[in-house]
Coordinates of C-alpha atoms in Angstrom, one line a residue:
M1 CA 117.7 103.9 98.2
A2 CA 119.6 103.9 101.3
S3 CA 119.3 102.6 105.0
N4 CA 119.9 104.8 108.0
H5 CA 120.7 103.7 111.5
D6 CA 117.5 102.2 112.2
G7 CA 117.4 100.0 109.0
V8 CA 114.8 102.6 107.2
F9 CA 115.3 102.7 103.6
V10 CA 115.1 106.2 102.3
A11 CA 115.5 108.1 98.9
S12 CA 119.1 107.9 97.5
N13 CA 119.2 111.6 98.0
G14 CA 119.1 111.1 101.9
R15 CA 116.2 113.1 102.0
S16 CA 113.5 111.9 104.5
N17 CA 110.2 112.8 105.2
G18 CA 109.5 114.2 108.6
A19 CA 106.0 112.9 108.8
G20 CA 107.4 109.2 107.9
A21 CA 105.4 109.2 104.9
L22 CA 108.0 107.2 102.7
E23 CA 110.1 104.8 104.4
L24 CA 110.7 101.2 103.3
R25 CA 111.6 99.1 106.5
A26 CA 113.9 96.4 105.7
S27 CA 113.0 93.3 107.4
Q28 CA 115.8 91.5 109.6
D29 CA 113.6 88.2 110.2
D30 CA 111.8 87.4 107.0
T31 CA 113.9 86.6 104.0
P32 CA 111.3 86.4 101.1
P33 CA 111.3 83.0 99.1
D34 CA 111.9 83.1 95.4
V35 CA 109.0 85.3 94.1
A36 CA 111.0 85.9 90.6
G37 CA 110.4 84.2 87.3
P38 CA 107.2 84.3 85.4
K39 CA 104.0 83.7 87.5
S40 CA 100.6 82.2 86.7
A41 CA 97.4 84.2 86.3
S42 CA 96.5 82.5 89.8
D43 CA 99.4 83.9 91.7
V44 CA 98.6 87.6 90.9
S45 CA 96.8 88.0 94.2
D46 CA 98.1 85.2 96.3
S47 CA 101.1 85.1 98.9
A48 CA 104.1 82.7 97.7
N49 CA 104.4 79.6 99.8
G50 CA 102.6 81.3 102.7
Y51 CA 105.0 84.2 102.5
R52 CA 103.2 87.8 103.2
L53 CA 103.8 89.8 100.4
R54 CA 105.3 93.1 101.1
V55 CA 103.5 95.7 98.9
A56 CA 104.4 99.3 98.0
Y57 CA 102.2 102.1 97.8
Q58 CA 102.2 106.0 97.6
G59 CA 101.3 108.1 100.6
L60 CA 100.9 107.6 104.5
P61 CA 98.7 105.0 106.1
G62 CA 95.2 105.7 105.8
A63 CA 95.9 106.5 102.1
Y64 CA 93.2 104.9 99.4
S65 CA 96.2 103.8 97.7
E66 CA 96.5 101.4 100.8
A67 CA 93.1 100.5 100.7
A68 CA 93.5 99.4 97.2
A69 CA 96.8 97.3 97.9
A70 CA 95.0 95.6 100.7
K71 CA 92.2 94.9 97.7
A72 CA 94.8 93.6 95.4
Y73 CA 96.5 91.5 98.1
P74 CA 94.5 91.0 101.2
D75 CA 97.1 89.4 103.3
C76 CA 99.9 91.7 102.3
E77 CA 102.2 93.7 104.4
A78 CA 101.5 97.0 103.2
V79 CA 104.4 99.6 102.6
P80 CA 104.0 103.3 102.7
C81 CA 106.2 105.4 100.2
E82 CA 106.3 109.2 99.9
L83 CA 106.8 109.1 95.8
F84 CA 105.8 107.1 93.3
E85 CA 109.3 106.8 92.3
T86 CA 110.4 105.2 95.7
A87 CA 107.6 102.5 95.0
F88 CA 109.1 101.7 91.7
D89 CA 112.6 101.7 93.2
A90 CA 111.6 99.6 95.9
V91 CA 110.5 96.7 93.6
E92 CA 113.5 96.9 91.6
C93 CA 115.8 96.8 94.7
M94 CA 113.8 93.6 96.0
L95 CA 112.9 95.7 99.3
V96 CA 109.3 94.9 98.4
D97 CA 107.4 92.2 96.1
R98 CA 104.8 94.3 94.5
A99 CA 103.6 97.9 94.2
V100 CA 100.1 99.1 93.6
L101 CA 99.8 102.5 92.1
P102 CA 97.1 104.7 90.5
I103 CA 97.1 105.1 86.9
E104 CA 93.9 106.8 86.3
N105 CA 90.5 108.1 88.1
S106 CA 87.0 108.5 86.4
L107 CA 87.3 112.2 87.5
G108 CA 90.8 113.5 87.6
G109 CA 91.7 111.4 84.5
T110 CA 95.4 109.9 84.0
I111 CA 98.1 110.1 86.5
H112 CA 100.8 110.6 83.7
R113 CA 103.8 110.9 86.1
N114 CA 103.4 106.8 86.6
Y115 CA 103.2 106.4 82.8
D116 CA 106.7 108.1 82.6
L117 CA 107.9 105.8 85.1
L118 CA 106.9 102.9 83.5
L119 CA 108.7 103.6 80.7
R120 CA 111.6 104.4 82.8
H121 CA 111.6 101.2 84.9
N122 CA 111.8 97.8 83.8
L123 CA 108.6 96.6 86.0
H124 CA 105.5 94.7 84.8
I125 CA 101.9 95.1 85.0
I126 CA 100.6 91.9 86.4
G127 CA 97.0 93.1 87.3
E128 CA 94.7 95.8 87.9
V129 CA 92.4 97.0 90.7
K130 CA 89.6 99.4 90.6
Y131 CA 88.8 101.2 94.0
A132 CA 85.6 103.5 94.5
V133 CA 87.1 106.8 96.4
R134 CA 84.4 107.8 99.1
H135 CA 85.7 110.9 100.7
C136 CA 84.8 111.8 104.4
L137 CA 84.9 115.0 106.4
L138 CA 87.1 114.5 109.2
A139 CA 88.0 116.5 112.5
N140 CA 89.4 116.1 116.1
S141 CA 86.9 114.8 118.7
G142 CA 84.4 117.5 119.9
V143 CA 85.0 119.6 116.6
K144 CA 81.7 120.3 114.9
K145 CA 81.2 121.3 111.1
E146 CA 80.3 125.1 112.6
N147 CA 83.8 125.4 114.2
L148 CA 85.7 124.7 110.9
K149 CA 87.4 127.7 109.3
R150 CA 89.4 125.5 106.7
V151 CA 89.6 122.0 105.4
L152 CA 93.1 120.1 104.1
S153 CA 93.3 117.6 101.7
H154 CA 95.1 116.8 98.3
P155 CA 93.8 119.1 95.3
Q156 CA 92.1 116.3 93.6
A157 CA 90.3 115.6 96.7
L158 CA 89.3 119.2 97.6
A159 CA 88.1 119.5 93.8
Q160 CA 85.7 116.4 94.1
C161 CA 84.0 117.9 97.1
E162 CA 84.0 121.4 96.1
N163 CA 79.9 121.6 96.1
T164 CA 80.0 120.2 99.7
L165 CA 83.0 122.4 101.2
A166 CA 81.3 125.5 99.4
K167 CA 78.1 125.1 101.3
I168 CA 79.9 124.7 104.6
G169 CA 82.0 128.1 103.9
V170 CA 85.6 127.0 104.6
V171 CA 89.0 127.9 103.0
R172 CA 90.2 124.8 101.1
E173 CA 94.0 124.3 101.7
A174 CA 95.9 121.8 99.4
V175 CA 98.6 119.3 100.7
D176 CA 100.4 116.3 99.5
D177 CA 97.9 113.5 100.2
T178 CA 94.6 112.9 102.0
A179 CA 96.5 110.8 104.7
G180 CA 98.7 113.2 105.4
A181 CA 96.3 116.0 106.1
A182 CA 94.3 113.9 108.4
K183 CA 97.8 113.1 110.3
F184 CA 98.5 116.9 110.2
I185 CA 95.5 117.8 112.1
A186 CA 95.4 115.0 114.5
T187 CA 99.1 115.6 115.5
H188 CA 98.7 119.5 116.0
K189 CA 95.2 118.7 117.7
L190 CA 93.5 121.7 115.4
Q191 CA 90.1 122.7 116.4
D192 CA 89.3 125.1 113.4
T193 CA 90.5 122.7 111.0
G194 CA 89.1 119.6 109.2
A195 CA 90.2 117.2 106.6
V196 CA 88.9 115.1 103.7
A197 CA 90.3 111.7 103.8
S198 CA 89.1 108.0 103.8
S199 CA 87.4 106.4 107.1
L200 CA 90.4 104.4 107.3
A201 CA 92.4 107.5 108.0
A202 CA 90.0 108.6 110.8
E203 CA 90.3 104.9 112.5
I204 CA 93.9 105.3 112.3
Y205 CA 94.6 109.0 113.2
G206 CA 91.8 109.1 115.8
L207 CA 89.4 111.6 114.1
D208 CA 85.5 112.0 114.0
I209 CA 83.7 111.4 111.0
L210 CA 81.6 114.5 110.6
S211 CA 80.2 113.4 107.3
L212 CA 80.6 110.6 105.0
D213 CA 80.6 110.7 101.2
I214 CA 81.0 114.3 100.5
Q215 CA 82.2 113.9 97.0
D216 CA 80.0 115.7 94.5
D217 CA 80.1 112.9 92.2
P218 CA 79.1 109.4 93.6
D219 CA 81.0 107.5 90.9
N220 CA 84.4 108.4 91.7
V221 CA 86.6 105.5 91.0
T222 CA 90.3 105.0 90.4
R223 CA 92.3 102.2 88.6
F224 CA 95.2 100.8 89.9
L225 CA 98.1 98.8 88.3
M226 CA 99.7 95.9 90.2
L227 CA 103.3 96.0 89.3
A228 CA 106.3 93.2 89.9
R229 CA 109.7 92.7 88.6
E230 CA 108.6 89.7 86.3
P231 CA 105.4 89.2 84.2
I232 CA 102.9 86.7 84.7
I233 CA 102.0 84.0 81.9
P234 CA 99.2 84.9 80.0
V235 CA 96.4 82.6 79.4
T236 CA 93.4 82.3 76.9
H237 CA 90.7 81.0 79.4
K238 CA 90.2 84.4 81.3
P239 CA 89.6 87.8 80.7
F240 CA 92.5 89.4 80.4
K241 CA 93.9 93.0 79.2
T242 CA 97.4 93.8 77.3
S243 CA 99.0 97.3 78.1
I244 CA 101.3 98.8 75.3
V245 CA 103.5 101.7 74.5
F246 CA 104.5 102.7 70.9
S247 CA 105.8 105.6 68.8
L248 CA 105.4 106.0 64.9
E249 CA 106.8 108.1 62.3
E250 CA 105.3 111.3 61.1
G251 CA 102.7 111.4 58.1
P252 CA 99.1 111.3 57.1
G253 CA 97.1 108.3 58.6
V254 CA 99.7 106.6 60.3
L255 CA 97.7 106.5 63.7
F256 CA 94.9 105.4 61.7
K257 CA 97.2 102.5 60.2
A258 CA 98.5 101.3 63.7
L259 CA 95.0 101.3 65.2
A260 CA 93.6 99.5 62.4
V261 CA 95.7 96.4 63.1
F262 CA 93.4 95.9 66.0
A263 CA 90.1 96.9 64.3
L264 CA 90.7 94.4 61.7
R265 CA 91.3 91.7 64.3
N266 CA 88.1 92.9 66.1
I267 CA 90.2 93.7 69.2
N268 CA 88.5 96.2 71.5
L269 CA 90.8 99.0 72.8
T270 CA 89.7 100.5 76.4
K271 CA 92.2 103.1 76.5
I272 CA 94.3 105.6 74.4
E273 CA 96.5 107.9 75.7
S274 CA 99.5 110.1 74.0
R275 CA 102.3 111.8 75.6
P276 CA 105.0 113.9 74.2
K277 CA 108.6 112.1 74.3
R278 CA 110.4 113.3 77.1
T279 CA 114.0 113.0 75.3
K280 CA 113.9 114.7 72.1
P281 CA 110.5 115.8 72.4
L282 CA 110.6 118.0 68.9
R283 CA 110.9 116.2 65.6
I284 CA 111.9 118.7 62.7
T285 CA 111.0 117.5 59.0
D286 CA 110.8 119.2 55.8
N287 CA 107.7 121.0 55.2
G288 CA 106.7 118.9 52.0
N289 CA 105.9 122.0 49.3
G290 CA 109.2 121.8 48.0
T291 CA 110.7 125.0 49.6
N292 CA 113.4 124.9 52.4
G293 CA 111.2 125.5 55.3
R294 CA 111.5 123.3 58.4
L295 CA 108.5 122.2 60.3
K296 CA 108.6 121.1 64.1
Y297 CA 106.1 118.3 65.5
F298 CA 105.9 116.9 68.9
D299 CA 107.0 113.5 68.9
Y300 CA 104.6 111.3 70.6
L301 CA 104.4 107.8 72.6
F302 CA 100.7 106.2 72.5
F303 CA 99.6 104.1 75.4
V304 CA 97.2 101.5 74.6
D305 CA 95.1 99.3 76.3
F306 CA 93.3 96.4 74.5
E307 CA 91.1 93.1 75.6
A308 CA 93.1 90.4 74.7
S309 CA 95.8 88.1 76.0
M310 CA 99.1 88.0 74.7
A311 CA 98.6 84.2 74.6
S312 CA 96.2 84.6 71.9
P313 CA 97.4 84.4 68.3
N314 CA 95.1 87.1 67.5
A315 CA 96.7 89.6 69.7
Q316 CA 100.3 88.4 68.7
N317 CA 99.6 88.7 65.0
A318 CA 98.1 92.4 65.8
L319 CA 101.3 93.4 67.4
G320 CA 103.3 91.7 64.5
H321 CA 101.4 94.2 62.2
L322 CA 101.8 97.2 64.6
K323 CA 105.6 96.3 64.7
E324 CA 105.9 96.7 61.2
L325 CA 104.7 100.5 61.4
A326 CA 106.0 101.4 64.6
T327 CA 109.4 103.1 65.5
F328 CA 109.5 101.6 68.9
L329 CA 107.2 99.0 70.7
R330 CA 107.1 97.6 74.2
V331 CA 104.7 95.3 75.9
L332 CA 104.1 97.0 79.5
G333 CA 102.1 94.1 80.7
S334 CA 99.3 91.2 79.8
Y335 CA 97.3 90.6 82.9
P336 CA 93.9 89.6 84.3
R337 CA 91.0 92.4 84.1
D338 CA 89.6 93.4 87.0
M339 CA 85.9 92.2 86.5
S340 CA 84.6 93.0 90.3
E341 CA 82.5 95.9 91.7
A342 CA 85.0 99.0 92.5

């Protein structure tokens, strides 16, 4: 991260988004309090000593991620970031206090990039928030549906509204994010182009909402992670979730044995995801039949979420057992489960 003459932090390669999508502004007046060190579970969504937390999210103002950040931290100052990487860097460099980033969507699946970044960076998951995505069809004032020839949005948003857009008969064009699409048509005052974005984006960029809830599936929910430089102190009197990542030796039944450490202790798994290792992704082994043949396997990392707090002896014993089987094990965070409506 670097600062330009206006005090705006940009990516270390000096690249700046002309649309202003990812610029982290350093505060000249406010010096944040000491928010380092382990936090209690009650501190996850509260401002520290009346200080307004600065929370990074990916996208332009009006993005769904901004709304998720506001749900996670209602009194925060939301800081837009062009890239997921920049949001991670902003927290690590103490330019912001937290980040709220998507990890999975009920329709689109896992956001693998953020799993990769969790491994690359030394941040901790301190909470989660579920946010119901409600797509709107937006256009400039006076534009009607029948005037539209094309619609811009993020590829996933376009896919999630495929049936509705097909009925209108428009050409779909993919752009980087939903709020960026809304800003583009507003800035250029396009009369034949709409955008799929949030109602907040319509308010910010002065657009009309032609249709509400145009997603094909009403159950469209994205789960976001709340990230910080320090972990929170886990407790046992509240519903907690723990996220881990581990790798194993190759062999029959090895994954079964690893997952059995949770089943033996009646610990419920809510998610399991496998990813080939980015470094040295292939493992070479003997073929096992006594010949000189060599076999190549993908070497995998396993990301697992389970419903237990790291303050629980049961969870500690499970991870102690897993450590005996794993070649690598890291706890990404132990945090309160989001029990609210999306």
